Amino acid sequence: MPSVNSPIGVFDSGIGGLSVLRAIRVLMSEEAILYFGDQGHVPYGPRSMGQIQNFSEGITNFLLDHDSKLIVVACNTASAAALSYLRRRFPFVAFVGMEPAVKPAAETTKTGKVGVLATPATFQGALYASVVERFAAGVELFQHTCPGLVSQIEKGELASAATRSILEDALHPMLEKNIDTVVLGCTHYPFVIPLIEQIVGERVRVIDPAPAVAKQAKRLLEAAGMKDQTRGRAPIRFFTSGSPSEMKSLLPVFLGESGEIEPVAWKSDSVIE
Ligand code: DGL
C-alpha cells in the first residue's frame, strides 16, 4: 500500500510529460516522482483509442507496482483515449488527467477566437467534445493537429527550420482568423513556446496547462492526507521503453536537471516486464 512517502507516478507517450513534471517539481519538490516515457510507442496521437488504452493500462500497472500514490496522466492524448477507462479499471487509484485548456481561453479571449493545437486522438475523443460543449459557447475554435511536431520535439529539435515550418502551417491560418489565444493541448508543445511566441507575436496569449495540473495533483494529495511534508528535494526515477541514452541526453534541455534512465520492455500491448 502506498504511503505519504511513496512517489507520484507520471507518464506520457514520450518526453512531453516532462513539461508537467517540471511544474510539479516547482510546486512540490519534496515529492518523489517516477516518470515513465513510452518512447517505444511514441507518437500516440495517430493511434487507435483501444491501443492507447492498452498502453496506458500497462503503464499504470507498472507505476502502481512501483508503489505510486497518485497517477498523473501527463499526456492529453492518453487522457482523451484512456482516462475514463483507467478510472473504471482502477477504481481505488487517484488519477489526474489533462484536457485542452479551452475553459481559461474562453474566459479571457477578447476576439472570441481561439486556436487549439493537439493530436488527432485528442480532438477525436469524447473528452474534447465535452470540453467544447461545456466551455466554448460563443467562442470560435480553430483546431490543428500539427503533424510531425511531436516527433520533432522527441528529437530535441526545438528551434529548427522544419519545426518552425510545422508551427507556421498550423498558426498562420489561425492568425488570419484573428485569434488572440492559443491553447497547447499536447504536453510536448510547451517546449516550443519560444518558437510559437515568435510566430504569433506578443498580442496572442499562449496557454500551457501544466501549472494547473500540478496544482490539481497537490490538491488531491492534500485532500487524501498523502502530501509528503518531510523531505527536501526528493529524487526522480526515469523509465523509458525507448532509448535510455536518447532520453538521458534530452533531460538537461527539457527539465534543467540530469538523471539516470532505467530501460523497460513491453511484453505485450498491456504488459511491461
Ligand atoms: N504528449 C502527448 C499529448 O499530450 C502525446 C503526443 C503523442 O504521442 O502523439 O497529447
Tab-separated table of C-alpha atoms and ligand atoms in Angstrom:
chain	number	residue	atom	x	y	z
A	1	MET	CA	0.000	0.000	0.000
A	2	PRO	CA	1.396	3.427	-0.881
A	3	SER	CA	2.256	5.777	1.978
A	4	VAL	CA	2.855	9.517	2.318
A	5	ASN	CA	6.468	8.984	1.216
A	6	SER	CA	5.522	6.982	-1.868
A	7	PRO	CA	6.213	8.569	-5.248
A	8	ILE	CA	3.838	10.262	-7.674
A	9	GLY	CA	3.701	8.286	-10.934
A	10	VAL	CA	3.746	10.438	-14.069
A	11	PHE	CA	3.505	9.154	-17.628
A	12	ASP	CA	3.420	10.270	-21.237
A	13	SER	CA	3.991	8.763	-24.671
A	14	GLY	CA	7.485	10.261	-24.536
A	15	ILE	CA	9.207	13.281	-23.105
A	16	GLY	CA	6.217	15.646	-23.372
A	17	GLY	CA	5.121	14.838	-19.838
A	18	LEU	CA	8.336	16.447	-18.629
A	19	SER	CA	6.526	19.782	-19.078
A	20	VAL	CA	4.101	18.613	-16.393
A	21	LEU	CA	6.841	17.064	-14.270
A	22	ARG	CA	8.655	20.418	-14.376
A	23	ALA	CA	5.542	22.149	-12.987
A	24	ILE	CA	5.087	19.507	-10.271
A	25	ARG	CA	8.739	19.971	-9.329
A	26	VAL	CA	8.270	23.741	-8.980
A	27	LEU	CA	5.246	23.273	-6.734
A	28	MET	CA	6.271	20.164	-4.743
A	29	SER	CA	9.992	19.460	-4.989
A	30	GLU	CA	9.716	17.339	-1.839
A	31	GLU	CA	7.622	14.728	-3.669
A	32	ALA	CA	9.448	11.713	-5.099
A	33	ILE	CA	8.450	11.053	-8.703
A	34	LEU	CA	8.509	8.137	-11.124
A	35	TYR	CA	8.459	9.302	-14.733
A	36	PHE	CA	7.571	6.861	-17.494
A	37	GLY	CA	8.076	7.904	-21.133
A	38	ASP	CA	6.653	5.350	-23.572
A	39	GLN	CA	9.159	6.259	-26.256
A	40	GLY	CA	8.915	2.775	-27.733
A	41	HIS	CA	5.401	3.736	-28.869
A	42	VAL	CA	5.582	7.499	-29.394
A	43	PRO	CA	3.644	9.166	-31.012
A	44	TYR	CA	0.284	8.137	-29.532
A	45	GLY	CA	-1.627	10.808	-31.464
A	46	PRO	CA	-2.335	8.819	-34.652
A	47	ARG	CA	-3.062	5.535	-32.786
A	48	SER	CA	-6.432	3.928	-32.043
A	49	MET	CA	-8.240	4.560	-28.762
A	50	GLY	CA	-8.035	0.831	-27.892
A	51	GLN	CA	-4.277	0.698	-28.334
A	52	ILE	CA	-3.720	3.839	-26.253
A	53	GLN	CA	-5.936	2.322	-23.533
A	54	ASN	CA	-3.811	-0.850	-23.519
A	55	PHE	CA	-0.563	1.096	-23.243
A	56	SER	CA	-1.980	3.340	-20.520
A	57	GLU	CA	-3.206	0.350	-18.539
A	58	GLY	CA	0.196	-1.368	-18.751
A	59	ILE	CA	2.000	1.781	-17.633
A	60	THR	CA	-0.460	2.334	-14.782
A	61	ASN	CA	0.124	-1.225	-13.572
A	62	PHE	CA	3.877	-0.648	-13.764
A	63	LEU	CA	3.671	2.609	-11.774
A	64	LEU	CA	1.384	1.009	-9.173
A	65	ASP	CA	3.764	-1.980	-8.870
A	66	HIS	CA	6.399	0.646	-8.023
A	67	ASP	CA	4.183	1.949	-5.218
A	68	SER	CA	2.791	5.154	-6.783
A	69	LYS	CA	0.330	7.017	-4.562
A	70	LEU	CA	-1.140	9.095	-7.397
A	71	ILE	CA	-1.019	8.732	-11.180
A	72	VAL	CA	-0.657	11.839	-13.332
A	73	VAL	CA	-1.569	11.148	-16.946
A	74	ALA	CA	0.758	13.845	-18.302
A	75	CYS	CA	-0.491	13.353	-21.820
A	76	ASN	CA	-3.602	14.872	-23.403
A	77	THR	CA	-3.815	12.012	-25.893
A	78	ALA	CA	-3.736	9.280	-23.234
A	79	SER	CA	-6.210	11.287	-21.140
A	80	ALA	CA	-8.570	11.640	-24.102
A	81	ALA	CA	-8.355	7.975	-25.021
A	82	ALA	CA	-7.946	6.290	-21.662
A	83	LEU	CA	-8.646	8.409	-18.577
A	84	SER	CA	-12.221	7.253	-18.031
A	85	TYR	CA	-11.158	3.688	-18.907
A	86	LEU	CA	-8.352	3.843	-16.313
A	87	ARG	CA	-10.729	5.218	-13.666
A	88	ARG	CA	-13.068	2.265	-14.296
A	89	ARG	CA	-10.214	-0.296	-14.348
A	90	PHE	CA	-8.548	1.084	-11.177
A	91	PRO	CA	-11.412	2.429	-9.050
A	92	PHE	CA	-9.268	2.847	-5.922
A	93	VAL	CA	-6.476	4.808	-7.599
A	94	ALA	CA	-6.366	8.622	-7.745
A	95	PHE	CA	-5.686	9.955	-11.261
A	96	VAL	CA	-5.000	13.451	-12.518
A	97	GLY	CA	-5.590	13.803	-16.249
A	98	MET	CA	-5.374	16.564	-18.821
A	99	GLU	CA	-7.802	18.258	-21.163
A	100	PRO	CA	-7.139	21.131	-23.568
A	101	ALA	CA	-7.424	24.382	-21.590
A	102	VAL	CA	-10.401	25.687	-23.550
A	103	LYS	CA	-12.084	26.975	-20.382
A	104	PRO	CA	-9.481	29.609	-19.382
A	105	ALA	CA	-9.076	30.523	-23.045
A	106	ALA	CA	-12.816	31.083	-23.491
A	107	GLU	CA	-12.925	33.154	-20.301
A	108	THR	CA	-10.197	35.553	-21.394
A	109	THR	CA	-10.375	35.841	-25.185
A	110	LYS	CA	-11.302	39.310	-26.419
A	111	THR	CA	-11.696	38.454	-30.088
A	112	GLY	CA	-13.762	35.353	-29.322
A	113	LYS	CA	-11.395	33.321	-31.499
A	114	VAL	CA	-9.083	30.706	-30.043
A	115	GLY	CA	-6.579	28.310	-31.603
A	116	VAL	CA	-6.163	24.807	-30.203
A	117	LEU	CA	-3.142	22.634	-31.006
A	118	ALA	CA	-3.445	18.942	-30.117
A	119	THR	CA	-3.093	15.454	-31.584
A	120	PRO	CA	-5.717	13.723	-33.767
A	121	ALA	CA	-6.695	11.330	-30.947
A	122	THR	CA	-7.247	14.232	-28.556
A	123	PHE	CA	-9.588	16.001	-30.988
A	124	GLN	CA	-11.492	12.767	-31.694
A	125	GLY	CA	-12.071	11.860	-28.047
A	126	ALA	CA	-15.284	12.434	-26.115
A	127	LEU	CA	-13.320	14.465	-23.548
A	128	TYR	CA	-12.565	17.239	-26.043
A	129	ALA	CA	-16.147	17.240	-27.315
A	130	SER	CA	-17.388	17.677	-23.766
A	131	VAL	CA	-14.887	20.470	-23.018
A	132	VAL	CA	-16.053	22.320	-26.134
A	133	GLU	CA	-19.687	21.797	-25.255
A	134	ARG	CA	-19.274	22.944	-21.657
A	135	PHE	CA	-16.929	25.892	-22.070
A	136	ALA	CA	-16.745	27.169	-25.631
A	137	ALA	CA	-20.221	28.630	-26.135
A	138	GLY	CA	-19.912	31.847	-28.115
A	139	VAL	CA	-16.241	31.230	-28.898
A	140	GLU	CA	-14.923	30.158	-32.273
A	141	LEU	CA	-12.251	27.447	-32.054
A	142	PHE	CA	-9.656	26.745	-34.741
A	143	GLN	CA	-8.043	23.339	-34.406
A	144	HIS	CA	-4.798	21.933	-35.810
A	145	THR	CA	-3.030	18.602	-35.282
A	146	CYS	CA	0.492	19.822	-36.167
A	147	PRO	CA	1.538	16.600	-37.989
A	148	GLY	CA	5.132	15.640	-37.200
A	149	LEU	CA	5.586	18.122	-34.343
A	150	VAL	CA	5.733	15.533	-31.541
A	151	SER	CA	8.482	13.632	-33.403
A	152	GLN	CA	10.473	16.822	-33.934
A	153	ILE	CA	10.303	17.588	-30.218
A	154	GLU	CA	11.237	13.992	-29.334
A	155	LYS	CA	14.373	14.525	-31.444
A	156	GLY	CA	15.182	17.658	-29.439
A	157	GLU	CA	14.560	19.889	-32.489
A	158	LEU	CA	13.020	22.779	-30.614
A	159	ALA	CA	14.069	25.571	-32.956
A	160	SER	CA	14.897	24.001	-36.332
A	161	ALA	CA	13.539	25.211	-39.680
A	162	ALA	CA	11.422	22.043	-40.020
A	163	THR	CA	9.833	22.563	-36.597
A	164	ARG	CA	9.138	26.218	-37.384
A	165	SER	CA	7.510	25.305	-40.666
A	166	ILE	CA	5.102	22.824	-38.972
A	167	LEU	CA	4.116	25.530	-36.497
A	168	GLU	CA	3.729	28.190	-39.179
A	169	ASP	CA	1.428	25.897	-41.174
A	170	ALA	CA	-0.732	25.499	-38.065
A	171	LEU	CA	-0.673	29.053	-36.768
A	172	HIS	CA	-0.722	31.337	-39.814
A	173	PRO	CA	-4.278	30.404	-40.856
A	174	MET	CA	-5.391	30.918	-37.235
A	175	LEU	CA	-3.744	34.336	-37.099
A	176	GLU	CA	-5.602	35.278	-40.286
A	177	LYS	CA	-8.819	34.458	-38.416
A	178	ASN	CA	-7.808	36.915	-35.669
A	179	ILE	CA	-7.192	34.512	-32.770
A	180	ASP	CA	-5.833	36.119	-29.599
A	181	THR	CA	-5.231	32.889	-27.648
A	182	VAL	CA	-3.523	29.570	-28.390
A	183	VAL	CA	-4.219	26.525	-26.229
A	184	LEU	CA	-1.432	23.940	-26.064
A	185	GLY	CA	-3.399	20.689	-25.969
A	186	CYS	CA	-0.374	18.404	-26.033
A	187	THR	CA	2.253	18.210	-23.309
A	188	HIS	CA	5.079	18.183	-25.857
A	189	TYR	CA	4.203	21.627	-27.182
A	190	PRO	CA	5.267	23.829	-24.212
A	191	PHE	CA	8.854	23.028	-25.204
A	192	VAL	CA	8.396	25.057	-28.387
A	193	ILE	CA	6.702	28.050	-26.726
A	194	PRO	CA	9.606	30.367	-27.689
A	195	LEU	CA	9.081	29.450	-31.342
A	196	ILE	CA	5.295	29.745	-31.059
A	197	GLU	CA	5.662	33.194	-29.491
A	198	GLN	CA	7.957	34.306	-32.294
A	199	ILE	CA	5.298	33.283	-34.814
A	200	VAL	CA	2.181	34.608	-33.083
A	201	GLY	CA	3.663	37.774	-31.579
A	202	GLU	CA	3.045	39.239	-28.174
A	203	ARG	CA	-0.639	40.067	-28.600
A	204	VAL	CA	-1.549	36.361	-28.615
A	205	ARG	CA	-1.695	34.563	-25.272
A	206	VAL	CA	-0.263	31.023	-25.185
A	207	ILE	CA	-1.796	28.732	-22.541
A	208	ASP	CA	0.251	25.865	-21.078
A	209	PRO	CA	-1.952	23.872	-18.671
A	210	ALA	CA	0.944	22.243	-16.775
A	211	PRO	CA	0.875	24.562	-13.700
A	212	ALA	CA	-2.877	23.950	-13.275
A	213	VAL	CA	-2.330	20.182	-13.480
A	214	ALA	CA	0.405	20.358	-10.840
A	215	LYS	CA	-1.943	22.342	-8.578
A	216	GLN	CA	-4.662	19.741	-9.029
A	217	ALA	CA	-2.186	16.966	-8.090
A	218	LYS	CA	-1.271	18.896	-4.944
A	219	ARG	CA	-4.928	19.430	-4.017
A	220	LEU	CA	-5.671	15.706	-4.388
A	221	LEU	CA	-2.691	14.689	-2.261
A	222	GLU	CA	-3.628	17.182	0.456
A	223	ALA	CA	-7.250	16.068	0.455
A	224	ALA	CA	-6.152	12.426	0.836
A	225	GLY	CA	-3.624	13.275	3.589
A	226	MET	CA	-0.881	11.937	1.278
A	227	LYS	CA	1.215	15.075	0.801
A	228	ASP	CA	4.842	14.455	1.721
A	229	GLN	CA	5.935	17.109	4.252
A	230	THR	CA	9.145	15.501	5.367
A	231	ARG	CA	11.855	15.902	2.773
A	232	GLY	CA	13.961	18.425	0.975
A	233	ARG	CA	14.372	17.869	-2.743
A	234	ALA	CA	13.210	14.329	-3.479
A	235	PRO	CA	14.582	12.001	-6.174
A	236	ILE	CA	13.064	11.337	-9.601
A	237	ARG	CA	13.346	7.926	-11.279
A	238	PHE	CA	13.058	7.914	-15.064
A	239	PHE	CA	11.881	4.946	-17.123
A	240	THR	CA	11.692	4.633	-20.891
A	241	SER	CA	10.527	1.928	-23.267
A	242	GLY	CA	12.731	3.583	-25.910
A	243	SER	CA	16.391	4.500	-25.907
A	244	PRO	CA	17.753	5.390	-22.432
A	245	SER	CA	20.705	7.279	-23.910
A	246	GLU	CA	18.397	9.467	-26.014
A	247	MET	CA	16.203	10.323	-23.052
A	248	LYS	CA	19.257	10.982	-20.923
A	249	SER	CA	20.692	13.425	-23.434
A	250	LEU	CA	17.399	15.367	-23.618
A	251	LEU	CA	16.782	15.684	-19.859
A	252	PRO	CA	19.003	18.716	-19.200
A	253	VAL	CA	17.328	20.591	-22.084
A	254	PHE	CA	13.771	19.612	-21.200
A	255	LEU	CA	13.946	19.553	-17.433
A	256	GLY	CA	17.011	21.508	-16.465
A	257	GLU	CA	18.322	18.559	-14.465
A	258	SER	CA	20.012	15.324	-15.364
A	259	GLY	CA	19.237	11.782	-14.273
A	260	GLU	CA	19.802	8.087	-14.898
A	261	ILE	CA	17.289	6.373	-17.184
A	262	GLU	CA	16.052	2.848	-16.489
A	263	PRO	CA	15.032	0.833	-19.559
A	264	VAL	CA	11.781	-1.155	-19.586
A	265	ALA	CA	10.475	-3.572	-22.191
A	266	TRP	CA	6.914	-4.281	-23.259
A	267	LYS	CA	5.889	-7.953	-23.268
A	268	SER	CA	2.586	-7.197	-24.991
A	269	ASP	CA	0.446	-4.095	-25.604
A	270	SER	CA	-0.620	-4.025	-21.963
A	271	VAL	CA	2.149	-5.786	-20.016
A	272	ILE	CA	5.556	-4.357	-19.135
A	273	GLU	CA	8.372	-6.624	-17.994
B	1	DGL	N1	2.333	14.415	-25.175
B	1	DGL	C1	1.158	13.940	-25.757
B	1	DGL	C2	-0.075	14.721	-25.532
B	1	DGL	O1	-0.133	15.453	-24.576
B	1	DGL	C3	1.174	12.884	-26.798
B	1	DGL	C4	1.812	13.156	-28.083
B	1	DGL	C5	1.821	11.919	-28.948
B	1	DGL	O2	2.401	10.918	-28.501
B	1	DGL	O3	1.264	11.966	-30.035
B	1	DGL	O4	-1.011	14.629	-26.263
